């Protein structure tokens, strides 16, 4: 499959998942199953603390969240974005992860503020 053909398939899958709940649910199930399998492999290969240590799982969850954010940005691009565009969106999402870990929020003043 060509680069553009792959991109069209991914965008079609995303549109189907957004419109058909069972397709979206399958995608979530697949993602969770893959995450558990990846975590099991990482725990076998590396000393990541005990089974109750959440850090490795949270790292995987952040990577998956970055993937979903990148995919959302990519699928909302006008025209026919290419795989290279998805790679750029993914790099941008991964680059935002460190800032997420140190993000602070102060209450807003004005309308809508508590």
PDB file of C-alpha atoms in Angstrom:
ATOM      1  CA  UNK A   1       0.000   0.000   0.000  1.00  0.00           C
ATOM      2  CA  UNK A   2       1.329   3.432  -0.864  1.00  0.00           C
ATOM      3  CA  UNK A   3       1.934   6.140   1.701  1.00  0.00           C
ATOM      4  CA  UNK A   4      -1.190   7.989   0.562  1.00  0.00           C
ATOM      5  CA  UNK A   5      -3.247   4.792   0.516  1.00  0.00           C
ATOM      6  CA  UNK A   6      -2.238   4.053   4.093  1.00  0.00           C
ATOM      7  CA  UNK A   7      -3.149   7.571   5.134  1.00  0.00           C
ATOM      8  CA  UNK A   8      -6.602   7.259   3.552  1.00  0.00           C
ATOM      9  CA  UNK A   9      -7.185   3.944   5.347  1.00  0.00           C
ATOM     10  CA  UNK A  10      -6.266   5.429   8.721  1.00  0.00           C
ATOM     11  CA  UNK A  11      -8.500   8.469   8.186  1.00  0.00           C
ATOM     12  CA  UNK A  12     -11.374   6.228   7.121  1.00  0.00           C
ATOM     13  CA  UNK A  13     -10.903   4.105  10.239  1.00  0.00           C
ATOM     14  CA  UNK A  14     -10.971   7.210  12.429  1.00  0.00           C
ATOM     15  CA  UNK A  15     -14.172   8.467  10.777  1.00  0.00           C
ATOM     16  CA  UNK A  16     -15.807   5.062  11.203  1.00  0.00           C
ATOM     17  CA  UNK A  17     -14.791   4.906  14.865  1.00  0.00           C
ATOM     18  CA  UNK A  18     -16.294   8.360  15.428  1.00  0.00           C
ATOM     19  CA  UNK A  19     -19.605   7.451  13.752  1.00  0.00           C
ATOM     20  CA  UNK A  20     -20.102   3.799  14.729  1.00  0.00           C
ATOM     21  CA  UNK A  21     -19.910   3.117  18.478  1.00  0.00           C
ATOM     22  CA  UNK A  22     -18.998  -0.561  18.083  1.00  0.00           C
ATOM     23  CA  UNK A  23     -16.016   0.322  15.865  1.00  0.00           C
ATOM     24  CA  UNK A  24     -14.873   2.896  18.409  1.00  0.00           C
ATOM     25  CA  UNK A  25     -15.319   0.382  21.236  1.00  0.00           C
ATOM     26  CA  UNK A  26     -13.262  -2.196  19.366  1.00  0.00           C
ATOM     27  CA  UNK A  27     -10.514   0.386  18.902  1.00  0.00           C
ATOM     28  CA  UNK A  28     -10.497   1.104  22.641  1.00  0.00           C
ATOM     29  CA  UNK A  29     -10.438  -2.613  23.421  1.00  0.00           C
ATOM     30  CA  UNK A  30      -7.550  -3.164  21.003  1.00  0.00           C
ATOM     31  CA  UNK A  31      -5.625  -0.263  22.517  1.00  0.00           C
ATOM     32  CA  UNK A  32      -6.118  -1.551  26.074  1.00  0.00           C
ATOM     33  CA  UNK A  33      -5.143  -5.101  25.141  1.00  0.00           C
ATOM     34  CA  UNK A  34      -2.044  -3.875  23.330  1.00  0.00           C
ATOM     35  CA  UNK A  35      -1.098  -1.685  26.286  1.00  0.00           C
ATOM     36  CA  UNK A  36      -1.376  -4.618  28.709  1.00  0.00           C
ATOM     37  CA  UNK A  37       0.748  -6.800  26.419  1.00  0.00           C
ATOM     38  CA  UNK A  38       3.375  -4.073  26.029  1.00  0.00           C
ATOM     39  CA  UNK A  39       3.473  -3.581  29.787  1.00  0.00           C
ATOM     40  CA  UNK A  40       3.948  -7.319  30.324  1.00  0.00           C
ATOM     41  CA  UNK A  41       6.866  -7.341  27.863  1.00  0.00           C
ATOM     42  CA  UNK A  42       8.456  -4.310  29.521  1.00  0.00           C
ATOM     43  CA  UNK A  43       8.104  -5.862  32.985  1.00  0.00           C
ATOM     44  CA  UNK A  44       9.769  -9.078  31.755  1.00  0.00           C
ATOM     45  CA  UNK A  45      12.690  -7.218  30.182  1.00  0.00           C
ATOM     46  CA  UNK A  46      13.260  -4.401  32.673  1.00  0.00           C
ATOM     47  CA  UNK A  47      13.191  -3.851  36.409  1.00  0.00           C
ATOM     48  CA  UNK A  48      10.239  -1.471  36.611  1.00  0.00           C
ATOM     49  CA  UNK A  49       9.289  -1.994  40.222  1.00  0.00           C
ATOM     50  CA  UNK A  50       6.548  -4.248  41.486  1.00  0.00           C
ATOM     51  CA  UNK A  51       3.235  -5.006  39.828  1.00  0.00           C
ATOM     52  CA  UNK A  52       1.623  -2.297  41.983  1.00  0.00           C
ATOM     53  CA  UNK A  53       4.027   0.394  40.667  1.00  0.00           C
ATOM     54  CA  UNK A  54       1.907   2.483  38.296  1.00  0.00           C
ATOM     55  CA  UNK A  55       4.696   4.475  36.674  1.00  0.00           C
ATOM     56  CA  UNK A  56       5.311   2.189  33.671  1.00  0.00           C
ATOM     57  CA  UNK A  57       1.573   1.975  32.946  1.00  0.00           C
ATOM     58  CA  UNK A  58       1.245   5.745  33.197  1.00  0.00           C
ATOM     59  CA  UNK A  59       4.137   6.227  30.767  1.00  0.00           C
ATOM     60  CA  UNK A  60       2.408   3.956  28.252  1.00  0.00           C
ATOM     61  CA  UNK A  61      -0.880   5.790  28.816  1.00  0.00           C
ATOM     62  CA  UNK A  62       0.844   9.131  28.106  1.00  0.00           C
ATOM     63  CA  UNK A  63       2.339   7.757  24.884  1.00  0.00           C
ATOM     64  CA  UNK A  64      -1.068   6.485  23.801  1.00  0.00           C
ATOM     65  CA  UNK A  65      -2.689   9.809  24.684  1.00  0.00           C
ATOM     66  CA  UNK A  66      -0.037  11.546  22.569  1.00  0.00           C
ATOM     67  CA  UNK A  67      -0.813   9.163  19.693  1.00  0.00           C
ATOM     68  CA  UNK A  68      -4.542   9.937  19.944  1.00  0.00           C
ATOM     69  CA  UNK A  69      -3.885  13.698  20.074  1.00  0.00           C
ATOM     70  CA  UNK A  70      -1.609  13.455  17.041  1.00  0.00           C
ATOM     71  CA  UNK A  71      -4.136  11.374  15.148  1.00  0.00           C
ATOM     72  CA  UNK A  72      -6.882  13.879  15.929  1.00  0.00           C
ATOM     73  CA  UNK A  73      -4.720  16.762  14.696  1.00  0.00           C
ATOM     74  CA  UNK A  74      -3.786  14.818  11.582  1.00  0.00           C
ATOM     75  CA  UNK A  75      -7.320  13.759  10.672  1.00  0.00           C
ATOM     76  CA  UNK A  76      -8.564  17.341  11.043  1.00  0.00           C
ATOM     77  CA  UNK A  77      -6.030  18.663   8.516  1.00  0.00           C
ATOM     78  CA  UNK A  78      -7.565  19.904   5.284  1.00  0.00           C
ATOM     79  CA  UNK A  79      -7.104  17.954   2.093  1.00  0.00           C
ATOM     80  CA  UNK A  80      -5.326  14.620   2.082  1.00  0.00           C
ATOM     81  CA  UNK A  81      -2.633  14.659   4.759  1.00  0.00           C
ATOM     82  CA  UNK A  82       0.215  12.245   4.222  1.00  0.00           C
ATOM     83  CA  UNK A  83       1.963   9.855   6.577  1.00  0.00           C
ATOM     84  CA  UNK A  84       4.764  12.424   6.937  1.00  0.00           C
ATOM     85  CA  UNK A  85       2.168  14.866   8.301  1.00  0.00           C
ATOM     86  CA  UNK A  86       1.106  12.274  10.881  1.00  0.00           C
ATOM     87  CA  UNK A  87       4.746  11.793  11.881  1.00  0.00           C
ATOM     88  CA  UNK A  88       5.072  15.562  12.392  1.00  0.00           C
ATOM     89  CA  UNK A  89       1.895  15.622  14.511  1.00  0.00           C
ATOM     90  CA  UNK A  90       3.235  12.719  16.559  1.00  0.00           C
ATOM     91  CA  UNK A  91       6.585  14.437  17.135  1.00  0.00           C
ATOM     92  CA  UNK A  92       4.731  17.557  18.289  1.00  0.00           C
ATOM     93  CA  UNK A  93       2.538  15.543  20.680  1.00  0.00           C
ATOM     94  CA  UNK A  94       5.520  13.663  22.130  1.00  0.00           C
ATOM     95  CA  UNK A  95       7.384  16.943  22.589  1.00  0.00           C
ATOM     96  CA  UNK A  96       4.456  18.258  24.679  1.00  0.00           C
ATOM     97  CA  UNK A  97       4.631  15.396  27.219  1.00  0.00           C
ATOM     98  CA  UNK A  98       7.310  16.908  29.507  1.00  0.00           C
ATOM     99  CA  UNK A  99       5.324  20.136  29.760  1.00  0.00           C
ATOM    100  CA  UNK A 100       2.237  18.146  30.714  1.00  0.00           C
ATOM    101  CA  UNK A 101       4.076  16.752  33.714  1.00  0.00           C
ATOM    102  CA  UNK A 102       4.895  20.229  35.012  1.00  0.00           C
ATOM    103  CA  UNK A 103       1.706  22.032  33.971  1.00  0.00           C
ATOM    104  CA  UNK A 104       0.262  24.268  36.645  1.00  0.00           C
ATOM    105  CA  UNK A 105      -3.061  26.035  36.557  1.00  0.00           C
ATOM    106  CA  UNK A 106      -4.210  29.124  38.362  1.00  0.00           C
ATOM    107  CA  UNK A 107      -7.859  30.093  38.706  1.00  0.00           C
ATOM    108  CA  UNK A 108      -9.126  32.610  36.188  1.00  0.00           C
ATOM    109  CA  UNK A 109     -10.708  35.857  37.242  1.00  0.00           C
ATOM    110  CA  UNK A 110     -13.853  37.059  35.558  1.00  0.00           C
ATOM    111  CA  UNK A 111     -16.985  35.463  34.082  1.00  0.00           C
ATOM    112  CA  UNK A 112     -17.206  31.741  34.476  1.00  0.00           C
ATOM    113  CA  UNK A 113     -14.678  31.693  37.306  1.00  0.00           C
ATOM    114  CA  UNK A 114     -15.886  30.122  40.555  1.00  0.00           C
TER     115      UNK A 114
END
